C-alpha atoms as one frame of an Amber mdcrd trajectory, in Angstrom:
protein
 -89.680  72.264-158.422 -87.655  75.455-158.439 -83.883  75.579-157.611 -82.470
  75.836-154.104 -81.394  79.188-153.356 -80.963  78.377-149.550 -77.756  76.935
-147.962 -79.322  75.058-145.760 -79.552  70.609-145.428 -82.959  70.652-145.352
 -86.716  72.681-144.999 -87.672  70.508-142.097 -84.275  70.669-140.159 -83.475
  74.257-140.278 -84.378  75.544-137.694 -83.355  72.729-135.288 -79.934  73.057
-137.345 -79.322  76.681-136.645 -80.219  76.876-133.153 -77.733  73.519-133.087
 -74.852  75.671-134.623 -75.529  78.434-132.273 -74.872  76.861-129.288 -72.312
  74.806-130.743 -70.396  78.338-131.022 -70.925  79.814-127.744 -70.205  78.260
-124.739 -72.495  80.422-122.427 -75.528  79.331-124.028 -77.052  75.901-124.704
 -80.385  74.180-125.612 -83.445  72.929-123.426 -83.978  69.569-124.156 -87.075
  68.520-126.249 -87.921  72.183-127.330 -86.671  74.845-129.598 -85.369  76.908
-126.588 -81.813  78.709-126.282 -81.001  79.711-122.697 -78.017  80.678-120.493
 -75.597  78.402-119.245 -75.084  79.680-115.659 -78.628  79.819-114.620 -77.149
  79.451-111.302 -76.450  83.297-111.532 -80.669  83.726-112.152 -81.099  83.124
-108.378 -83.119  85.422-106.526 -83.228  87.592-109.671 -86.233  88.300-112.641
 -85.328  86.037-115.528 -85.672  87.458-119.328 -87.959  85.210-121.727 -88.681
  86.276-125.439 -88.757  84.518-128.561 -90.902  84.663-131.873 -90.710  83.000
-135.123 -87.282  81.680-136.958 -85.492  83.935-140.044 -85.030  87.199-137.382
 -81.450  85.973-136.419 -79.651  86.531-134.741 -82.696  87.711-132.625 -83.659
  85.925-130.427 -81.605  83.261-129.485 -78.203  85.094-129.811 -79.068  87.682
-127.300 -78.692  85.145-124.840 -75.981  85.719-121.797 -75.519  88.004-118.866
 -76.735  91.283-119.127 -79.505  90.170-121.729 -81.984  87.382-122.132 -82.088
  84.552-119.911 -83.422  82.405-122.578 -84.992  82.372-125.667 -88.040  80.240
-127.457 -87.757  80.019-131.310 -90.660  78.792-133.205 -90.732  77.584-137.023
 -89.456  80.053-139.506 -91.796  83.131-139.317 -93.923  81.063-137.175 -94.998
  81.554-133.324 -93.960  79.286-131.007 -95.828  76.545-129.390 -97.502  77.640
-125.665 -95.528  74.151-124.278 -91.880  75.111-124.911 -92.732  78.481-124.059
 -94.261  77.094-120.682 -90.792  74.553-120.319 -88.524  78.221-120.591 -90.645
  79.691-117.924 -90.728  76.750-115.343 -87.214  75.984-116.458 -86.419  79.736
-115.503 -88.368  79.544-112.739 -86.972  76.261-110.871 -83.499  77.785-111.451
 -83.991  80.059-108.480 -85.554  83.309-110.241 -87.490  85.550-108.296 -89.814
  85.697-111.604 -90.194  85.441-115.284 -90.312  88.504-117.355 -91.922  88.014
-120.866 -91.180  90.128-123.749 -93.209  89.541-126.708 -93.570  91.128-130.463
 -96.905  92.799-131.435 -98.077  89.652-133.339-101.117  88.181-132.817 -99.730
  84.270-132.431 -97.517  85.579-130.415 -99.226  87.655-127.834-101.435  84.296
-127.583 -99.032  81.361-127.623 -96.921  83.801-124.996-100.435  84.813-122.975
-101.250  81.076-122.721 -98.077  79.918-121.442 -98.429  83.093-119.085-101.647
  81.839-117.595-100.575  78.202-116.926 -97.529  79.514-115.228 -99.193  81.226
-113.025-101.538  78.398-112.404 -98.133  76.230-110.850 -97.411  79.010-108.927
 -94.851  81.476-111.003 -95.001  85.037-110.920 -95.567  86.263-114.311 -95.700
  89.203-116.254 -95.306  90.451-120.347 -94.353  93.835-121.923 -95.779  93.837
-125.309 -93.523  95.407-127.986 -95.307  97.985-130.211 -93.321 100.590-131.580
 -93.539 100.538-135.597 -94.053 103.903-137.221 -95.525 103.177-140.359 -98.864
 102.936-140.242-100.557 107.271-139.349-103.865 105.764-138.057-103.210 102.685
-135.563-106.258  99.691-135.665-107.041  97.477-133.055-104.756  95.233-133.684
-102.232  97.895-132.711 -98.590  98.693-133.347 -95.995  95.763-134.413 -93.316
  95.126-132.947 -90.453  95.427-134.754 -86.334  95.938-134.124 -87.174  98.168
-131.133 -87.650  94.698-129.183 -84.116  94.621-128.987 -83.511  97.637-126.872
 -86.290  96.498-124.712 -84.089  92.741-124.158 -80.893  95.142-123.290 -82.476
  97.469-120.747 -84.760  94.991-119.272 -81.564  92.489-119.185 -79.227  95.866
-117.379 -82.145  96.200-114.638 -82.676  92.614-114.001 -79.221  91.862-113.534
 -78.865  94.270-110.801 -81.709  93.078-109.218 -84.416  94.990-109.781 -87.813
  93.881-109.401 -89.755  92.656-111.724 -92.667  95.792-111.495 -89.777  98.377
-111.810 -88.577  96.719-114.880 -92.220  96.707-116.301 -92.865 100.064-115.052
 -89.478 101.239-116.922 -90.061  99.685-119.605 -93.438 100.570-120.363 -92.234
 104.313-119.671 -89.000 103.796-122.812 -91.993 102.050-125.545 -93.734 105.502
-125.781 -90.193 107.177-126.757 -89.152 104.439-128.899 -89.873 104.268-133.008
 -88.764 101.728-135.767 -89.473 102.150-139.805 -88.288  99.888-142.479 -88.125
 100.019-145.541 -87.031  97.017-148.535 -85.449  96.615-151.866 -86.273  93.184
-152.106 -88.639  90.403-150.487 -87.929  87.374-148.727 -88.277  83.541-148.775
 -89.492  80.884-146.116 -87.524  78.364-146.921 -89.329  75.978-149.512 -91.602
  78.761-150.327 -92.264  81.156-152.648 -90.915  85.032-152.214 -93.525  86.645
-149.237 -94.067  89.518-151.864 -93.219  90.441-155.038 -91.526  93.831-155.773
 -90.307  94.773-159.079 -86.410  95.997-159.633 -85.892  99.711-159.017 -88.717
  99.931-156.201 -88.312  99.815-152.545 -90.871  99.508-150.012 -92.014 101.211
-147.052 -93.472 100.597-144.048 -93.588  96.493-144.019 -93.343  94.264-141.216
 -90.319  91.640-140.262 -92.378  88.718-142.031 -92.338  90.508-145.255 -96.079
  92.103-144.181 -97.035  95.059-146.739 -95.946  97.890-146.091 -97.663 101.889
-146.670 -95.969 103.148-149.838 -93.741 101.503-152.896 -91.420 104.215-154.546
 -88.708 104.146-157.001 -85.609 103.487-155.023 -83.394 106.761-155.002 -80.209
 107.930-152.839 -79.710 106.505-149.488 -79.480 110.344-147.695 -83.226 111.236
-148.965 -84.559 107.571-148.297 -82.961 108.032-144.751 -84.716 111.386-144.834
 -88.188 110.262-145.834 -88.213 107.334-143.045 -87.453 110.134-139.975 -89.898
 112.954-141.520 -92.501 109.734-141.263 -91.588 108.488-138.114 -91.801 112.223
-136.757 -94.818 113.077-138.473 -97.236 114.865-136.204-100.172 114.245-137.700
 -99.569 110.559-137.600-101.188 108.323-134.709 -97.387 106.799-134.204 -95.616
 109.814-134.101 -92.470 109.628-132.342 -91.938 112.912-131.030 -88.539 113.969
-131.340 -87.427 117.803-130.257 -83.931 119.691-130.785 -81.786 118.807-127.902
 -83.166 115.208-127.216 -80.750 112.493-126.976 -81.267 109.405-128.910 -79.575
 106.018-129.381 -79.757 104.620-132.988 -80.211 100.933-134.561 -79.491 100.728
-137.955 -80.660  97.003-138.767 -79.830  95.150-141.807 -82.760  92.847-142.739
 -80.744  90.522-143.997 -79.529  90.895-147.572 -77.800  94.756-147.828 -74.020
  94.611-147.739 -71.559  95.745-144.870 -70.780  98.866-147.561 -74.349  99.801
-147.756 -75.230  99.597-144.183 -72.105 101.986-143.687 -73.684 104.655-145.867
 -77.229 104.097-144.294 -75.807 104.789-141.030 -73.703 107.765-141.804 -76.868
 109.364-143.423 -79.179 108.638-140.271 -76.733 110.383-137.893 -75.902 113.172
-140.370 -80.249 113.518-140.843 -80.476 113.171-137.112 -77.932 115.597-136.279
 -79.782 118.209-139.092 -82.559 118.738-136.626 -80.775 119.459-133.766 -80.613
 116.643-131.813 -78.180 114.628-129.954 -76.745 110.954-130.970 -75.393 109.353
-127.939 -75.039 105.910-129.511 -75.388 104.201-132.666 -75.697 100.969-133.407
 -75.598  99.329-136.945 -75.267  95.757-138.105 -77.968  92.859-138.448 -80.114
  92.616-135.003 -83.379  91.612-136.420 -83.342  90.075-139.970 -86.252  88.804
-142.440 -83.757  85.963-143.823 -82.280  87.353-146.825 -84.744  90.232-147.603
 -82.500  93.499-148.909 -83.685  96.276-146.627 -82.919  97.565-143.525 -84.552
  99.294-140.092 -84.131 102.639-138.416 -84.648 102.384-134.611 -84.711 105.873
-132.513 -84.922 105.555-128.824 -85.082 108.955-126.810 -82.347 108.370-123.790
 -81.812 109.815-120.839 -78.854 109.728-118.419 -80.639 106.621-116.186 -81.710
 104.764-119.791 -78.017 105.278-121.393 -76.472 104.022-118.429 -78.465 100.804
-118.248 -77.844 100.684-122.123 -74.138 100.916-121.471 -73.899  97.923-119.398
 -71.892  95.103-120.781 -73.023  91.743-121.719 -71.959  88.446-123.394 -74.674
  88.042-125.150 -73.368  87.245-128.729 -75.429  88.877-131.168 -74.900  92.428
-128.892 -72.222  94.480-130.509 -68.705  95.878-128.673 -69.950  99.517-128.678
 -68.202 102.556-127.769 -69.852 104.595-124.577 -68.653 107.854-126.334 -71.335
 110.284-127.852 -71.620 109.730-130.954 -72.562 113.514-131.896 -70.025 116.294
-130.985 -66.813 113.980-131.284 -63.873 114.790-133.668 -64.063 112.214-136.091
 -61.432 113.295-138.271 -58.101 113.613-136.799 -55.482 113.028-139.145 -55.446
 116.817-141.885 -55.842 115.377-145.309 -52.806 115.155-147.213 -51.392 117.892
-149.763 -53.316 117.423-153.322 -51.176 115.882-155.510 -51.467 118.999-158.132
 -51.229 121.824-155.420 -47.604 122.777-155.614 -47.730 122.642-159.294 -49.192
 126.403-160.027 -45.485 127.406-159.763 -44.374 125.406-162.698 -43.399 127.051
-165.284 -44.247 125.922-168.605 -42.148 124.574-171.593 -41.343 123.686-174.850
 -43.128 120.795-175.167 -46.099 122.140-172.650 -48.668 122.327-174.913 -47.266
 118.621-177.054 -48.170 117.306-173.595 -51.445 119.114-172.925 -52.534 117.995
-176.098 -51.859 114.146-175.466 -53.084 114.011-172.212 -56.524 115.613-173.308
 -56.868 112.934-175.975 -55.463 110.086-174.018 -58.720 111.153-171.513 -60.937
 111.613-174.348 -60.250 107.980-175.452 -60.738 106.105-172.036 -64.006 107.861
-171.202 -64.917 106.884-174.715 -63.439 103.258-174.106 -65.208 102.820-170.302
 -67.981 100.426-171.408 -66.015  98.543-173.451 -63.662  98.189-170.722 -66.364
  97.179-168.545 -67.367  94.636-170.506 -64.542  92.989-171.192 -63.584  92.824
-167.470 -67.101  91.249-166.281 -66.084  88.336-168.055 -62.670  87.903-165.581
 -63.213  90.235-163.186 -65.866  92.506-161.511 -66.883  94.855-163.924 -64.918
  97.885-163.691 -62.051  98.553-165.444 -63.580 101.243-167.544 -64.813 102.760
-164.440 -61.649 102.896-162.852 -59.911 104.366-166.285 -62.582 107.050-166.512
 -62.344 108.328-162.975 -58.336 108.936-163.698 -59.036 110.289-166.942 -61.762
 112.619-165.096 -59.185 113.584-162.310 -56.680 114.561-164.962 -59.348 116.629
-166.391 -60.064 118.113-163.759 -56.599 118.898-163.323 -55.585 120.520-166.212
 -58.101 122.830-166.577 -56.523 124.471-163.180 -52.975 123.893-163.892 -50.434
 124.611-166.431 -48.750 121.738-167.386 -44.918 121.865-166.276 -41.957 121.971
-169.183 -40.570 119.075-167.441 -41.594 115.688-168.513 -40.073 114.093-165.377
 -42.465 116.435-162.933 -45.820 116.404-165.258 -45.296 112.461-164.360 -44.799
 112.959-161.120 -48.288 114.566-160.697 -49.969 111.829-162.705 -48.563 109.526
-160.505 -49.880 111.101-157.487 -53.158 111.534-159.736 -53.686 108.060-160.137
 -52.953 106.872-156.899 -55.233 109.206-155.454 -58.158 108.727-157.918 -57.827
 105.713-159.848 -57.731 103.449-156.910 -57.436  99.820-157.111 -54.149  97.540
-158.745 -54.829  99.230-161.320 -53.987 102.649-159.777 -50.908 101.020-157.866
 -49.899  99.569-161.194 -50.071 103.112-163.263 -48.843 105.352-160.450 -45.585
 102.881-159.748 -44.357 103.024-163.916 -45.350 106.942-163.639 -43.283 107.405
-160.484 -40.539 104.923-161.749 -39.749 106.589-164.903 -40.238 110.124-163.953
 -36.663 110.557-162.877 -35.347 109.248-166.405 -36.638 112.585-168.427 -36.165
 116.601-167.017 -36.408 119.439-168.783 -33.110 119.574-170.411 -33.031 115.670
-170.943 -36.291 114.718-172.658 -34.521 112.809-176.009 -34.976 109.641-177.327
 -32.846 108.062-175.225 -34.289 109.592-172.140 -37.850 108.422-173.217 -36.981
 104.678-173.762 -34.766 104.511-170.436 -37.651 105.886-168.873 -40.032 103.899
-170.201 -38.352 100.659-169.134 -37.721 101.837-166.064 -41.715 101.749-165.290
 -42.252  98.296-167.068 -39.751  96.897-164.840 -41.095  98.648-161.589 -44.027
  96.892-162.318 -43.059  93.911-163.081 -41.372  94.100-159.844 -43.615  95.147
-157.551 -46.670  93.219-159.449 -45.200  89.972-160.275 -46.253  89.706-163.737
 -44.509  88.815-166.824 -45.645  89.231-170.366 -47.286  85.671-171.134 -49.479
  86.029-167.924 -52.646  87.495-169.517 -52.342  91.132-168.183 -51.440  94.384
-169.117 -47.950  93.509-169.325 -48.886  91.923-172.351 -50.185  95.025-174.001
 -46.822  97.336-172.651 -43.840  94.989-173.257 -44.222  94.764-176.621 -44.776
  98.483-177.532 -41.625  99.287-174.781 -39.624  96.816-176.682 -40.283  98.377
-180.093 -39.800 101.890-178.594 -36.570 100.860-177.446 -36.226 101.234-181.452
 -36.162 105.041-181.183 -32.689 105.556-180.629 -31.651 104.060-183.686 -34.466
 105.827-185.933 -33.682 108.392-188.435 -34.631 111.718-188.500 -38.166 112.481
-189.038 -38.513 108.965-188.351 -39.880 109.072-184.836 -43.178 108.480-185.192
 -42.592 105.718-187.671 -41.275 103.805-184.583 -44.570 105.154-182.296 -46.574
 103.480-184.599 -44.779 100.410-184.730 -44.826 100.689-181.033 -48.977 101.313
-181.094 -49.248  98.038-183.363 -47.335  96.071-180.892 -49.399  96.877-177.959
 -52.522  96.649-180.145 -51.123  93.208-181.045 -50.173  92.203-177.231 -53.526
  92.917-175.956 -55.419  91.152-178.915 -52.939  88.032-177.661 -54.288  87.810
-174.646 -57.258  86.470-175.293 -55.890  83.210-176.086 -53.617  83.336-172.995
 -54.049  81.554-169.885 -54.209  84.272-166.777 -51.631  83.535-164.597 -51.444
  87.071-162.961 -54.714  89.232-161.256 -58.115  87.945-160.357 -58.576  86.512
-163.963 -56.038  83.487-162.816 -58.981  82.331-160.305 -61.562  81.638-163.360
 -61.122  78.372-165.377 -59.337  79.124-168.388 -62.312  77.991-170.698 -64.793
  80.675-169.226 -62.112  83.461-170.217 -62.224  84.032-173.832 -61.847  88.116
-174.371 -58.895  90.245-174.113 -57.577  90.991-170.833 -59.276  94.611-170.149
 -56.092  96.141-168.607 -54.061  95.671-171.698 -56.585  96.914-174.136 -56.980
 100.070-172.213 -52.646 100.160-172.510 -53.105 100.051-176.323 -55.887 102.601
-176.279 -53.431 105.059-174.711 -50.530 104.627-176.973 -53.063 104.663-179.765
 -54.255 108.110-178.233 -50.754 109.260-177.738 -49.662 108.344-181.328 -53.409
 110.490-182.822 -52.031 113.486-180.959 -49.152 113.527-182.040 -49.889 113.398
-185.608 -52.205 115.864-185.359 -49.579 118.044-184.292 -47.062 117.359-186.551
């Protein structure tokens, strides 16, 4: 028996379970007793008006049952997970519906075969006992260029159909308008996904199997197969590759889209991509969108139509008009629709606030000094070293953190990089640390940043042009160990990079009483300190940064932060030699 890998109490209660905690949450909806059905609390409200009825299988939430309210469905039939639902609580939603006071019972039903006949069947008895009765069929998936029999699925696009249907209903339009409108938006409405990953049923094995670095095209909500497997590349040319298919004109489900057309936009996550991800996705569908000359009035992105936990996600492109945008506007309580702005998307100034001075730019009218090119030297082997160090790093901070010190370390040793091939690099000690300060903040990101940028900008005052002695250096150098201690609330004994600094700081506090010629005798004392302090950490029990949230046991390395401390006074201490 393989390992649970589902949250859930058990395979048999689910379903029953989730619809249970759905209701639970929002008061406008509740459950029809006996069957697997989620429908509006104020039916009252239905009178005299066409009700809303669609449902499918389980593992699409929070389709269906969460697009419940006013303004959407009227209620909701769930089946087993990625199964239809039975014809008899279909048939108890529509008489339910029905004896309420509605004037009659709009179904909306998924391209699926068990569903277009569990749905039918419920239709036809209905009608038998006297209720009038009709079904829009949902078929707008673009994947497949030659369409069989079995025709189009239905896909994400369902959900636009529930909101425009629900806007028309609720102001009391009749129930052949609503069809007639509604068949009219299918043939201007297109939905591709695409998958990194497969899915589950729960108790089952994965619906597919797709090796790591492939994604999938084409497939269906139930983990169906799809029309081409590729190796996964950048989120801008997969977004690309979905619209060129879903526009293709030589395909039989062609959505024809032409510069100047107006479209509303559902990004979906199918279940398993992260908030980050989907934020990326969306920005390159309106960007792609925008490419071909056309307008995007709304956009939508979040999860609307899942396959459980499968790591993909949906495009949805709906061609709008003025009448269809305004219906889309209308509110609703339905609690899976999203709080979305009525603003067009394309055309609006997104970026309002002008973008801060670089923290480098005003440096060109330094002048250089004395000790220009001492500096230039260090800070080009200080880089050297992390980029050199930034899988190391990385390793070291999986095992207490997430994984990228040495990435963060490399990007600042990049950005000074960067920067000094531009720039000269100013005579005064105080103002070169200044703009590393700034450097870091900007680029480093992170505590880590915070952490560098506040010693930088702490002990920056403490050495000018005309005060850069011994004295100046160790004042200034305890100057930033304390502003971090301060502002970070570590100490040394707390298994960070304190632990790696203190030590060196202390010995460097030496300086002042060294002979002449005797300087870097006391940097190297101060190197084997910090190369000593960050060696000590790993038996140290974190008390300080994410580390302190692992048991003590499962951290047995050095703490990342202060080996990348003693890597830069080791690099600072090589430079200097070298230039002695």
């Amino acid at each position: 028996m393989s390992p649970q890998r589902k949250l859930i109490n058990s395979v048999d209660n689910c379903v029953d379970e989730a619809l249970c905690g759905l209701v639970r949450s929002s008061a406008d909806l509740c459950m029809l007793q006996g069957h697997r059905v989620v429908i509006r609390s104020d039916l009252e409200h239905l009178r005299g008006k066409v009700a809303l009825l669609s449902g499918g299988g389980s593992g699409h939430e929070p389709a269906h049952g969460a697009g419940g309210g006013a303004g959407l469905l009227s209620a909701a039939v769930a089946g087993g997970v990625f199964a239809s639902p039975p014809p008899a609580s279909i048939l108890a939603a529509i008489m339910t519906l029905h004896q309420a006071g509605s004037s009659a019972v709009l179904l909306i039903v998924k391209n699926y075969t068990g569903d277009r006949l569990n749905f039918g069947l419920a239709a036809e008895q209905a009608r038998n006992r006297g209720v009038v009765v009709d079904m829009v069929i949902v078929a707008e998936d673009c994947a497949f260029d030659t369409i069989s029999k079995a025709g189009r699925r239905g896909l994400c696009g369902t959900i636009f159909i529930h909101k425009l249907a629900g806007a028309m209903a609720d102001r009391g339009c009749s129930l052949d308008q609503i069809v007639v409108k509604m068949t009219q938006v299918l043939k201007a409405m297109g939905t591709l996904g695409v998958s990194l990953s497969p899915c589950s049923v729960p108790g089952c094995r994965p619906t597919f199997e797709l090796p790591p670095g492939e994604m999938e095209l084409g497939l269906g909500i139930h983990g169906e197969p799809g029309i081409k497997r590729s190796t996964v590349t950048s989120a801008d040319e997969v977004v690309r590759m979905m619209i060129a298919h879903m526009t293709n004109p030589d395909s039989q489900a062609c959505l024809p889209l032409n510069p100047g057309d107006s479209v509303v936009v559902c990004v979906n996550n199918l279940g398993g991509l992260s908030c980050l991800e989907m934020a990326v996705v969306t920005r390159a569908a309106v960007m792609c969108l925008e490419s071909r000359g056309l307008m995007v009035v709304r956009v939508m992105s979040g999860s609307f139509m899942t396959s459980l936990e499968m790591a993909g996600m949906s495009l949805t492109l709906m061609v709008a008009d003025e009448h269809i945008l305004e219906l889309f506007d209308v509110k609703t309580i339905a609690p899976a629709w999203p709080n979305l702005s009525r603003v067009c998307v394309s055309g609006r100034d997104y970026i309002t606030v002008p973008p801060p001075t670089g923290p480098g730019a005003k440096d060109d009218t330094h002048c250089e000094g004395p000790l220009s090119t001492v500096m230039r030297k260090s800070l080009e082997h200080v880089c050297f070293t992390l980029l050199n160090k930034q899988e190391e790093l990385n390793s070291l901070d999986r095992a207490a953190g997430d994984g990228d010190c040495g990435n963060t370390h490399a990007q600042a040793a990049t950005a000074i990089q960067e920067w000094l091939q531009s720039h000269v690099v100013p005579g005064c000690p105080g103002k070169l640390l200044s703009v590393l300060a700034g450097l870091v903040q900007e680029k480093m990101g992170g505590s880590s940043g915070a952490l560098y940028s506040l010693f930088l900008t702490a002990a920056a005052s403490h050495v000018t042009e005309g005060q850069s002695n011994a004295a100046a250096w160790t004042a200034a150098l305890h100057a930033g160990t304390e502003a971090m201690r301060r502002y970070g609330g570590a100490d040394p004994g707390d298994r960070t990079m304190l632990d790696a600094l203190c030590p060196a700081v202390d010995e460097f506090m030496k300086l002042n009483l060294a002979p002449p010629g005797g300087k870097l005798v006391a940097l190297q004392a101060a190197v084997q300190k910090a190369a000593a302090g960050a060696e000590s950490t790993r038996y140290l029990t974190a008390r300080a940064g994410r580390a302190s949230y692992i048991p003590a046991e499962r951290v047995t390395l050095p703490d990342p932060g202060a080996v990348a401390v003693a890597a830069i006074f080791g690099a600072v201490l090589e430079s200097l030699q070298g230039q002695d």
